[in-house]
């Protein structure tokens, strides 16, 4: 696929200095590169660069520039939020929600989604080449935060000369980014949609993340993060994914899908551990499927960013952080979510209300668990499309 | 510690053939050995032997022989259910429940607890020496079931000339054994106490077990199960334990104990993945602690036995199995249990009632999760001591 390079100059960072953005495209995927002088400041205080962001866009910006929606993805997502056409061979991770005539209607809205900073689907992350050494960063990649991800997205929007958006929308780790957007850049958007994503991880979620990380780092093929010229830690990543998949579903759903059904005849279970219940077969398949498309180091960095997400740390106190929010806020919880249970989502609802946020709070009755927001589009359609409508109409009046 | 050997003959197996039981002791731990001719029939139809059972006893059998309580242990338990005296340096896993004057009062009752078949604390399991090869069985140990564990316990009681017991008591995997006892040998006991243990594992529990097994088997130090002369799969077993510990607790308890507190200063989190939240530190400690006392292969065999537990398979149908029960049944569920949630325990309650079982069902209001039955003795004291009292008084009238 051909690459086209365009160089433009923009005023960036509010400091009046010239920021050079490089652009190119590969098929539907677009790229922008910046921080060439290692001058992107991380939340940790370290500087880093250069940074490439991979992003995709859907629909068109209207002449008022008031129909822009930023979608932020979850742990293993990427910029390919939806198919670009019926002929697009690659399914998008949110095809059910995003597209022409869908609840996030690309006939009406301009949608942009970028692969997160630290990711492995085009945006700079641990698998990217460190220009100083000519080798992948591996574990020399800096520890990053949700705020860093958001700041990289902000640069992307600056590069595209977008200085205001209608709404930022995200679920799970994407919801953390959406919240951080609302707190970091309160004037930048009219609305925020946060789905199944709490204010911060509780001890249990940190614990699950750590078990997953240990599974990766215990794999001898991890090699301290330097496995890019070798067989990678596919077993470790696969085990991590298997565990993740359990937490994304409710026990009720798993019973509905698999119950105790066996893939192998019962007699063979008395012969070896290689036999499988259907649920095991499903998890093995999901584990190996992720290995084919995802980088183990990115799994480490992004789960750690989730652990570290804590508005209280970044803004002095949680209350102070939440009081910064000006956007209209739609918070959606899933009743059967075991990863981010209702108790945490209701805590967040209460905190948002206490902080005076203009909040719409909805609970989706579901047996699907955390994954509901990727699957049960019919339950979200009216809630999300009406909220967007509301924001959009307000914008039109302004 | 000295060993004393005693050989006795008993009529065993109901076939009129002589069964030779060998006995010996090491400190408080007692041993019995049988099936010298590889003639112990497993549920799989295979035969196996010889089998050694390690057991411990507390209190004394009264002259009516109607005060005998069999305790069956959970996944990582052993025969050391309680301290034998105040001077006993080794804590028992159920010291809070079992002892002089406690709810399972060893001044009144004679308590016996054996390490399960497949275990690693004295009873024959995968780490035992196969007399045919002179090497540990490893993965050549046969796949066993909960029913096999119970049948081995039955042999132990035969060896001790015990042909009737007051009650069998177990929690978690121990509860599965208690249930199997009631179904397999309905006339053998007056009562059964089953705590936090369902009729069968659901898909989610099988899934958690499989992730734990994969963590062990993916460890290169597992060596297909033949690691006994080498460094064993301690990392894999440790990861398995870390995951297990999450499922034994409620998210509420974990938040109470650890919340998001950090063991290392926040700045150091930006330096490496070696930093720890308190909950991570706790899990790492628990993981390494288990490695020091437990065999990884036993972890594989016992979790698989739990997966395979299914009365419907063994007895034609679940209903048929449960209708065999004659014992008075105390079923205790824990409200915050995420491993065996209330929905499963209530399903079991309903099935027991439908089968006409004389059932007492109690729900323990707790934030502790599954582990409540190891910790919150005050919530169980009256329920358990009254149930035992009831059984015992009935026995006295007979």
mmCIF file with all atom_site columns, C-alpha atoms in Angstrom, chain A residues 195-196 332-338 340-342 345 361-374 376 380:
data_model
loop_
_atom_site.group_PDB
_atom_site.id
_atom_site.type_symbol
_atom_site.label_atom_id
_atom_site.label_alt_id
_atom_site.label_comp_id
_atom_site.label_asym_id
_atom_site.label_entity_id
_atom_site.label_seq_id
_atom_site.pdbx_PDB_ins_code
_atom_site.Cartn_x
_atom_site.Cartn_y
_atom_site.Cartn_z
_atom_site.occupancy
_atom_site.B_iso_or_equiv
_atom_site.pdbx_formal_charge
_atom_site.auth_seq_id
_atom_site.auth_comp_id
_atom_site.auth_asym_id
_atom_site.auth_atom_id
_atom_site.pdbx_PDB_model_num
ATOM 1  C CA . UNK A 1 195 ? -19.899 2.870   29.586 1.00 0.00 ? 195 UNK A CA 1
ATOM 2  C CA . UNK A 1 196 ? -19.023 0.236   32.193 1.00 0.00 ? 196 UNK A CA 1
ATOM 3  C CA . UNK A 1 332 ? -24.022 3.618   31.658 1.00 0.00 ? 332 UNK A CA 1
ATOM 4  C CA . UNK A 1 333 ? -23.629 0.631   33.993 1.00 0.00 ? 333 UNK A CA 1
ATOM 5  C CA . UNK A 1 334 ? -24.311 -3.043  33.286 1.00 0.00 ? 334 UNK A CA 1
ATOM 6  C CA . UNK A 1 335 ? -26.185 -4.974  35.958 1.00 0.00 ? 335 UNK A CA 1
ATOM 7  C CA . UNK A 1 336 ? -24.293 -8.256  35.552 1.00 0.00 ? 336 UNK A CA 1
ATOM 8  C CA . UNK A 1 337 ? -20.801 -6.767  35.142 1.00 0.00 ? 337 UNK A CA 1
ATOM 9  C CA . UNK A 1 338 ? -18.399 -8.671  37.409 1.00 0.00 ? 338 UNK A CA 1
ATOM 10 C CA . UNK A 1 340 ? -16.752 -3.309  37.265 1.00 0.00 ? 340 UNK A CA 1
ATOM 11 C CA . UNK A 1 341 ? -19.754 -4.189  39.403 1.00 0.00 ? 341 UNK A CA 1
ATOM 12 C CA . UNK A 1 342 ? -22.813 -2.051  39.931 1.00 0.00 ? 342 UNK A CA 1
ATOM 13 C CA . UNK A 1 345 ? -20.712 2.354   39.069 1.00 0.00 ? 345 UNK A CA 1
ATOM 14 C CA . UNK A 1 361 ? -27.239 7.619   34.639 1.00 0.00 ? 361 UNK A CA 1
ATOM 15 C CA . UNK A 1 362 ? -28.575 4.390   33.124 1.00 0.00 ? 362 UNK A CA 1
ATOM 16 C CA . UNK A 1 363 ? -28.317 0.761   34.149 1.00 0.00 ? 363 UNK A CA 1
ATOM 17 C CA . UNK A 1 364 ? -28.518 -1.824  31.395 1.00 0.00 ? 364 UNK A CA 1
ATOM 18 C CA . UNK A 1 365 ? -30.354 -4.951  32.561 1.00 0.00 ? 365 UNK A CA 1
ATOM 19 C CA . UNK A 1 366 ? -28.251 -7.690  31.066 1.00 0.00 ? 366 UNK A CA 1
ATOM 20 C CA . UNK A 1 367 ? -26.936 -11.215 31.561 1.00 0.00 ? 367 UNK A CA 1
ATOM 21 C CA . UNK A 1 368 ? -23.949 -10.483 29.314 1.00 0.00 ? 368 UNK A CA 1
ATOM 22 C CA . UNK A 1 369 ? -21.656 -9.016  31.925 1.00 0.00 ? 369 UNK A CA 1
ATOM 23 C CA . UNK A 1 370 ? -19.019 -6.431  30.991 1.00 0.00 ? 370 UNK A CA 1
ATOM 24 C CA . UNK A 1 371 ? -19.122 -7.385  27.288 1.00 0.00 ? 371 UNK A CA 1
ATOM 25 C CA . UNK A 1 372 ? -22.740 -6.246  27.008 1.00 0.00 ? 372 UNK A CA 1
ATOM 26 C CA . UNK A 1 373 ? -21.568 -2.922  25.536 1.00 0.00 ? 373 UNK A CA 1
ATOM 27 C CA . UNK A 1 374 ? -19.978 -4.737  22.603 1.00 0.00 ? 374 UNK A CA 1
ATOM 28 C CA . UNK A 1 376 ? -26.381 -5.854  22.972 1.00 0.00 ? 376 UNK A CA 1
ATOM 29 C CA . UNK A 1 380 ? -28.078 1.015   24.118 1.00 0.00 ? 380 UNK A CA 1
#
